[in-house]
Amino acid sequence: MIYVANPIYDSVFKYLMEDERVAKTVLSALLKKDVVSVELRPHEYANETNDKISMFRIDFGARIRTGENETELILIELQKTWVETETLRFRQYLGAQYSDKNNIDKQKGDHKGFAYPMVTIYIMGHRVGDIDVPVLYVSHKAYDYDGHEVKKGMPDPFVESLVHDSIIVQIPLLHGVINNRLDKVLSVLDQTKRDKDDPHLLCLDESVYADNNDMNYIVHRLTAAASNPLMRQNMNVEDEYYSAIEDRDTAIMSRDKKIKEQDGKIKEQNGKIKEQNGKIKEQDGKIKEQDGKIKEQDGKIKEQREQLNQQSEQLSNLKRILKEQGLSDAQIEQMMSNK
């Protein structure tokens, strides 16, 4: 067992991939093609960081074997990230490749030429949705209106200029099982081999790579990186950076949780207030109904008073007439009582 530098760190990954032999080995395994030569493109690597993301990218020009004496130049944009990020970041870098005039092969087609074919490789430090395979190949094909694949004339340089294939590697799904050439290459990224006391190191079984000179070369290069003080310092810096991001994200998650709890309480209170308002509205309706009945009763009482007043006035008038006719008060009272 040997201890090597962990290439999950950007500084180690850059040190590994800037070596042409390593790049050819890794890209040949990923592309499942014979990569004859590799060159770093202008602005070949960059470590893009801010308070939300770290993304490492390398742009290659790779010449692959297409026949016994034939090769083809393709562009490879390799992007690596530790943390989950917006796909917009990947699209922005991809857009820069499409708009770069240096990526046009003017020897093909008319005087304006066509773009070199391109493959994008994404090495992810996190899982992508529910996809459960460690390496995902996304290839484009052409179809006619009826859904039949168009093969005649394909691949066409015009079409290849406008579309590209992608390879997505999910590091968390690399679990040490080696079934093929690619598994062996990617095994140096397998985080289940990380040393429990020092995340900067992976513990590898050197005998697994004994029969492969290219893999031995990669392992020895990672061993050299592990003993490099500057490399260890760079890994410490990355740890501090991501620790700060993790602390910030934890604080944000805690804050969001509290806000969510408060929103739940506010929603519950609003529900109770709404319920109380409903009861108050119902009571107001009953009061309004009672007021209507009282008003109706008041109207009837008023009507009855008016009738009594009329009757009283009529009796008074009758008494006055009878008195004018000479009847005494006793006679008038007797007549009234008889009625």
PDB file of N, CA, C and O in Angstrom, residues 59-102:
ATOM      1  N   ASP A  59      -8.502  23.222 -20.977  1.00  0.00           N
ATOM      2  CA  ASP A  59      -8.890  23.061 -22.373  1.00  0.00           C
ATOM      3  C   ASP A  59      -7.763  22.358 -23.119  1.00  0.00           C
ATOM      4  O   ASP A  59      -6.607  22.802 -23.089  1.00  0.00           O
ATOM      5  N   PHE A  60      -8.099  21.257 -23.786  1.00  0.00           N
ATOM      6  CA  PHE A  60      -7.119  20.481 -24.527  1.00  0.00           C
ATOM      7  C   PHE A  60      -7.434  20.484 -26.015  1.00  0.00           C
ATOM      8  O   PHE A  60      -8.588  20.590 -26.424  1.00  0.00           O
ATOM      9  N   GLY A  61      -6.397  20.323 -26.799  1.00  0.00           N
ATOM     10  CA  GLY A  61      -6.526  19.908 -28.181  1.00  0.00           C
ATOM     11  C   GLY A  61      -5.986  18.496 -28.244  1.00  0.00           C
ATOM     12  O   GLY A  61      -4.794  18.277 -27.966  1.00  0.00           O
ATOM     13  N   ALA A  62      -6.826  17.526 -28.556  1.00  0.00           N
ATOM     14  CA  ALA A  62      -6.404  16.123 -28.557  1.00  0.00           C
ATOM     15  C   ALA A  62      -6.509  15.566 -29.973  1.00  0.00           C
ATOM     16  O   ALA A  62      -7.549  15.699 -30.623  1.00  0.00           O
ATOM     17  N   ARG A  63      -5.442  14.950 -30.405  1.00  0.00           N
ATOM     18  CA  ARG A  63      -5.468  14.314 -31.725  1.00  0.00           C
ATOM     19  C   ARG A  63      -5.717  12.826 -31.519  1.00  0.00           C
ATOM     20  O   ARG A  63      -4.957  12.132 -30.847  1.00  0.00           O
ATOM     21  N   ILE A  64      -6.851  12.336 -32.067  1.00  0.00           N
ATOM     22  CA  ILE A  64      -7.249  10.938 -31.854  1.00  0.00           C
ATOM     23  C   ILE A  64      -7.096  10.159 -33.153  1.00  0.00           C
ATOM     24  O   ILE A  64      -7.219  10.706 -34.249  1.00  0.00           O
ATOM     25  N   ARG A  65      -6.828   8.872 -32.992  1.00  0.00           N
ATOM     26  CA  ARG A  65      -6.658   8.023 -34.153  1.00  0.00           C
ATOM     27  C   ARG A  65      -8.024   7.610 -34.694  1.00  0.00           C
ATOM     28  O   ARG A  65      -8.881   7.104 -33.964  1.00  0.00           O
ATOM     29  N   THR A  66      -8.260   7.861 -35.982  1.00  0.00           N
ATOM     30  CA  THR A  66      -9.531   7.506 -36.623  1.00  0.00           C
ATOM     31  C   THR A  66      -9.359   6.384 -37.642  1.00  0.00           C
ATOM     32  O   THR A  66     -10.341   5.829 -38.125  1.00  0.00           O
ATOM     33  N   GLY A  67      -8.136   6.064 -37.974  1.00  0.00           N
ATOM     34  CA  GLY A  67      -7.850   4.992 -38.935  1.00  0.00           C
ATOM     35  C   GLY A  67      -6.406   4.580 -38.807  1.00  0.00           C
ATOM     36  O   GLY A  67      -5.657   5.099 -37.957  1.00  0.00           O
ATOM     37  N   GLU A  68      -5.976   3.680 -39.676  1.00  0.00           N
ATOM     38  CA  GLU A  68      -4.602   3.171 -39.574  1.00  0.00           C
ATOM     39  C   GLU A  68      -3.582   4.286 -39.691  1.00  0.00           C
ATOM     40  O   GLU A  68      -2.607   4.339 -38.947  1.00  0.00           O
ATOM     41  N   ASN A  69      -3.807   5.196 -40.615  1.00  0.00           N
ATOM     42  CA  ASN A  69      -2.875   6.319 -40.802  1.00  0.00           C
ATOM     43  C   ASN A  69      -3.617   7.657 -40.739  1.00  0.00           C
ATOM     44  O   ASN A  69      -3.173   8.636 -41.335  1.00  0.00           O
ATOM     45  N   GLU A  70      -4.727   7.682 -40.038  1.00  0.00           N
ATOM     46  CA  GLU A  70      -5.544   8.896 -39.994  1.00  0.00           C
ATOM     47  C   GLU A  70      -5.764   9.331 -38.550  1.00  0.00           C
ATOM     48  O   GLU A  70      -5.960   8.495 -37.654  1.00  0.00           O
ATOM     49  N   THR A  71      -5.714  10.628 -38.354  1.00  0.00           N
ATOM     50  CA  THR A  71      -6.004  11.200 -37.038  1.00  0.00           C
ATOM     51  C   THR A  71      -6.928  12.404 -37.206  1.00  0.00           C
ATOM     52  O   THR A  71      -7.051  12.950 -38.310  1.00  0.00           O
ATOM     53  N   GLU A  72      -7.555  12.780 -36.149  1.00  0.00           N
ATOM     54  CA  GLU A  72      -8.460  13.944 -36.173  1.00  0.00           C
ATOM     55  C   GLU A  72      -8.249  14.751 -34.896  1.00  0.00           C
ATOM     56  O   GLU A  72      -8.095  14.183 -33.804  1.00  0.00           O
ATOM     57  N   LEU A  73      -8.239  16.062 -35.043  1.00  0.00           N
ATOM     58  CA  LEU A  73      -8.091  16.947 -33.886  1.00  0.00           C
ATOM     59  C   LEU A  73      -9.466  17.267 -33.313  1.00  0.00           C
ATOM     60  O   LEU A  73     -10.364  17.694 -34.037  1.00  0.00           O
ATOM     61  N   ILE A  74      -9.627  17.038 -32.030  1.00  0.00           N
ATOM     62  CA  ILE A  74     -10.872  17.419 -31.355  1.00  0.00           C
ATOM     63  C   ILE A  74     -10.530  18.299 -30.161  1.00  0.00           C
ATOM     64  O   ILE A  74      -9.417  18.243 -29.615  1.00  0.00           O
ATOM     65  N   LEU A  75     -11.471  19.120 -29.788  1.00  0.00           N
ATOM     66  CA  LEU A  75     -11.311  19.971 -28.609  1.00  0.00           C
ATOM     67  C   LEU A  75     -11.942  19.275 -27.413  1.00  0.00           C
ATOM     68  O   LEU A  75     -13.007  18.669 -27.525  1.00  0.00           O
ATOM     69  N   ILE A  76     -11.282  19.374 -26.285  1.00  0.00           N
ATOM     70  CA  ILE A  76     -11.810  18.792 -25.049  1.00  0.00           C
ATOM     71  C   ILE A  76     -11.817  19.873 -23.984  1.00  0.00           C
ATOM     72  O   ILE A  76     -10.779  20.468 -23.681  1.00  0.00           O
ATOM     73  N   GLU A  77     -12.992  20.149 -23.468  1.00  0.00           N
ATOM     74  CA  GLU A  77     -13.094  21.079 -22.339  1.00  0.00           C
ATOM     75  C   GLU A  77     -13.398  20.250 -21.100  1.00  0.00           C
ATOM     76  O   GLU A  77     -14.467  19.649 -20.987  1.00  0.00           O
ATOM     77  N   LEU A  78     -12.441  20.220 -20.194  1.00  0.00           N
ATOM     78  CA  LEU A  78     -12.596  19.433 -18.974  1.00  0.00           C
ATOM     79  C   LEU A  78     -12.858  20.394 -17.817  1.00  0.00           C
ATOM     80  O   LEU A  78     -12.080  21.320 -17.581  1.00  0.00           O
ATOM     81  N   GLN A  79     -13.957  20.174 -17.135  1.00  0.00           N
ATOM     82  CA  GLN A  79     -14.313  21.009 -15.985  1.00  0.00           C
ATOM     83  C   GLN A  79     -14.478  20.125 -14.759  1.00  0.00           C
ATOM     84  O   GLN A  79     -15.081  19.052 -14.834  1.00  0.00           O
ATOM     85  N   LYS A  80     -13.954  20.591 -13.658  1.00  0.00           N
ATOM     86  CA  LYS A  80     -14.011  19.823 -12.417  1.00  0.00           C
ATOM     87  C   LYS A  80     -14.492  20.742 -11.300  1.00  0.00           C
ATOM     88  O   LYS A  80     -14.045  21.886 -11.186  1.00  0.00           O
ATOM     89  N   THR A  81     -15.403  20.240 -10.493  1.00  0.00           N
ATOM     90  CA  THR A  81     -15.888  21.042  -9.370  1.00  0.00           C
ATOM     91  C   THR A  81     -16.111  20.160  -8.160  1.00  0.00           C
ATOM     92  O   THR A  81     -16.493  18.996  -8.284  1.00  0.00           O
ATOM     93  N   TRP A  82     -15.853  20.710  -6.994  1.00  0.00           N
ATOM     94  CA  TRP A  82     -16.082  19.999  -5.735  1.00  0.00           C
ATOM     95  C   TRP A  82     -17.544  20.059  -5.330  1.00  0.00           C
ATOM     96  O   TRP A  82     -18.085  19.122  -4.781  1.00  0.00           O
ATOM     97  N   VAL A  83     -18.128  21.228  -5.535  1.00  0.00           N
ATOM     98  CA  VAL A  83     -19.425  21.513  -4.931  1.00  0.00           C
ATOM     99  C   VAL A  83     -20.491  21.663  -5.997  1.00  0.00           C
ATOM    100  O   VAL A  83     -20.200  21.903  -7.168  1.00  0.00           O
ATOM    101  N   GLU A  84     -21.746  21.520  -5.582  1.00  0.00           N
ATOM    102  CA  GLU A  84     -22.862  21.702  -6.506  1.00  0.00           C
ATOM    103  C   GLU A  84     -22.900  23.144  -6.997  1.00  0.00           C
ATOM    104  O   GLU A  84     -22.665  24.073  -6.242  1.00  0.00           O
ATOM    105  N   THR A  85     -23.226  23.319  -8.246  1.00  0.00           N
ATOM    106  CA  THR A  85     -23.214  24.650  -8.825  1.00  0.00           C
ATOM    107  C   THR A  85     -24.298  24.782  -9.875  1.00  0.00           C
ATOM    108  O   THR A  85     -24.946  23.818 -10.261  1.00  0.00           O
ATOM    109  N   GLU A  86     -24.469  25.993 -10.351  1.00  0.00           N
ATOM    110  CA  GLU A  86     -25.450  26.242 -11.393  1.00  0.00           C
ATOM    111  C   GLU A  86     -24.912  25.741 -12.732  1.00  0.00           C
ATOM    112  O   GLU A  86     -23.724  25.872 -13.032  1.00  0.00           O
ATOM    113  N   THR A  87     -25.789  25.185 -13.548  1.00  0.00           N
ATOM    114  CA  THR A  87     -25.362  24.757 -14.876  1.00  0.00           C
ATOM    115  C   THR A  87     -24.976  25.963 -15.731  1.00  0.00           C
ATOM    116  O   THR A  87     -24.257  25.812 -16.729  1.00  0.00           O
ATOM    117  N   LEU A  88     -25.412  27.165 -15.332  1.00  0.00           N
ATOM    118  CA  LEU A  88     -25.064  28.362 -16.092  1.00  0.00           C
ATOM    119  C   LEU A  88     -23.559  28.535 -16.173  1.00  0.00           C
ATOM    120  O   LEU A  88     -23.031  28.994 -17.185  1.00  0.00           O
ATOM    121  N   ARG A  89     -22.836  28.172 -15.089  1.00  0.00           N
ATOM    122  CA  ARG A  89     -21.383  28.269 -15.096  1.00  0.00           C
ATOM    123  C   ARG A  89     -20.797  27.422 -16.226  1.00  0.00           C
ATOM    124  O   ARG A  89     -19.947  27.874 -16.985  1.00  0.00           O
ATOM    125  N   PHE A  90     -21.262  26.182 -16.315  1.00  0.00           N
ATOM    126  CA  PHE A  90     -20.754  25.292 -17.352  1.00  0.00           C
ATOM    127  C   PHE A  90     -21.093  25.838 -18.737  1.00  0.00           C
ATOM    128  O   PHE A  90     -20.277  25.780 -19.662  1.00  0.00           O
ATOM    129  N   ARG A  91     -22.282  26.381 -18.886  1.00  0.00           N
ATOM    130  CA  ARG A  91     -22.705  26.908 -20.181  1.00  0.00           C
ATOM    131  C   ARG A  91     -21.883  28.128 -20.581  1.00  0.00           C
ATOM    132  O   ARG A  91     -21.591  28.338 -21.761  1.00  0.00           O
ATOM    133  N   GLN A  92     -21.510  28.949 -19.593  1.00  0.00           N
ATOM    134  CA  GLN A  92     -20.714  30.133 -19.901  1.00  0.00           C
ATOM    135  C   GLN A  92     -19.351  29.736 -20.465  1.00  0.00           C
ATOM    136  O   GLN A  92     -18.883  30.303 -21.458  1.00  0.00           O
ATOM    137  N   TYR A  93     -18.705  28.758 -19.840  1.00  0.00           N
ATOM    138  CA  TYR A  93     -17.408  28.305 -20.328  1.00  0.00           C
ATOM    139  C   TYR A  93     -17.544  27.645 -21.689  1.00  0.00           C
ATOM    140  O   TYR A  93     -16.688  27.801 -22.559  1.00  0.00           O
ATOM    141  N   LEU A  94     -18.620  26.894 -21.864  1.00  0.00           N
ATOM    142  CA  LEU A  94     -18.870  26.245 -23.138  1.00  0.00           C
ATOM    143  C   LEU A  94     -19.087  27.289 -24.232  1.00  0.00           C
ATOM    144  O   LEU A  94     -18.594  27.157 -25.356  1.00  0.00           O
ATOM    145  N   GLY A  95     -19.817  28.357 -23.895  1.00  0.00           N
ATOM    146  CA  GLY A  95     -20.061  29.425 -24.854  1.00  0.00           C
ATOM    147  C   GLY A  95     -18.769  30.095 -25.296  1.00  0.00           C
ATOM    148  O   GLY A  95     -18.627  30.486 -26.471  1.00  0.00           O
ATOM    149  N   ALA A  96     -17.821  30.209 -24.365  1.00  0.00           N
ATOM    150  CA  ALA A  96     -16.537  30.811 -24.714  1.00  0.00           C
ATOM    151  C   ALA A  96     -15.804  29.956 -25.757  1.00  0.00           C
ATOM    152  O   ALA A  96     -15.154  30.490 -26.667  1.00  0.00           O
ATOM    153  N   GLN A  97     -15.939  28.641 -25.653  1.00  0.00           N
ATOM    154  CA  GLN A  97     -15.309  27.746 -26.626  1.00  0.00           C
ATOM    155  C   GLN A  97     -15.951  27.906 -28.001  1.00  0.00           C
ATOM    156  O   GLN A  97     -15.273  27.956 -29.024  1.00  0.00           O
ATOM    157  N   TYR A  98     -17.272  27.975 -28.031  1.00  0.00           N
ATOM    158  CA  TYR A  98     -17.983  28.088 -29.305  1.00  0.00           C
ATOM    159  C   TYR A  98     -17.661  29.408 -30.017  1.00  0.00           C
ATOM    160  O   TYR A  98     -17.654  29.478 -31.248  1.00  0.00           O
ATOM    161  N   SER A  99     -17.433  30.452 -29.249  1.00  0.00           N
ATOM    162  CA  SER A  99     -17.210  31.772 -29.851  1.00  0.00           C
ATOM    163  C   SER A  99     -15.735  32.063 -30.139  1.00  0.00           C
ATOM    164  O   SER A  99     -15.413  33.105 -30.705  1.00  0.00           O
ATOM    165  N   ASP A 100     -14.832  31.142 -29.759  1.00  0.00           N
ATOM    166  CA  ASP A 100     -13.395  31.355 -29.968  1.00  0.00           C
ATOM    167  C   ASP A 100     -13.033  31.062 -31.424  1.00  0.00           C
ATOM    168  O   ASP A 100     -13.180  29.942 -31.912  1.00  0.00           O
ATOM    169  N   LYS A 101     -12.533  32.069 -32.134  1.00  0.00           N
ATOM    170  CA  LYS A 101     -12.182  31.910 -33.544  1.00  0.00           C
ATOM    171  C   LYS A 101     -11.023  30.937 -33.740  1.00  0.00           C
ATOM    172  O   LYS A 101     -10.848  30.377 -34.830  1.00  0.00           O
ATOM    173  N   ASN A 102     -10.219  30.743 -32.697  1.00  0.00           N
ATOM    174  CA  ASN A 102      -9.097  29.807 -32.806  1.00  0.00           C
ATOM    175  C   ASN A 102      -9.554  28.364 -32.883  1.00  0.00           C
ATOM    176  O   ASN A 102      -8.745  27.467 -33.171  1.00  0.00           O
TER     177      ASN A 102
END
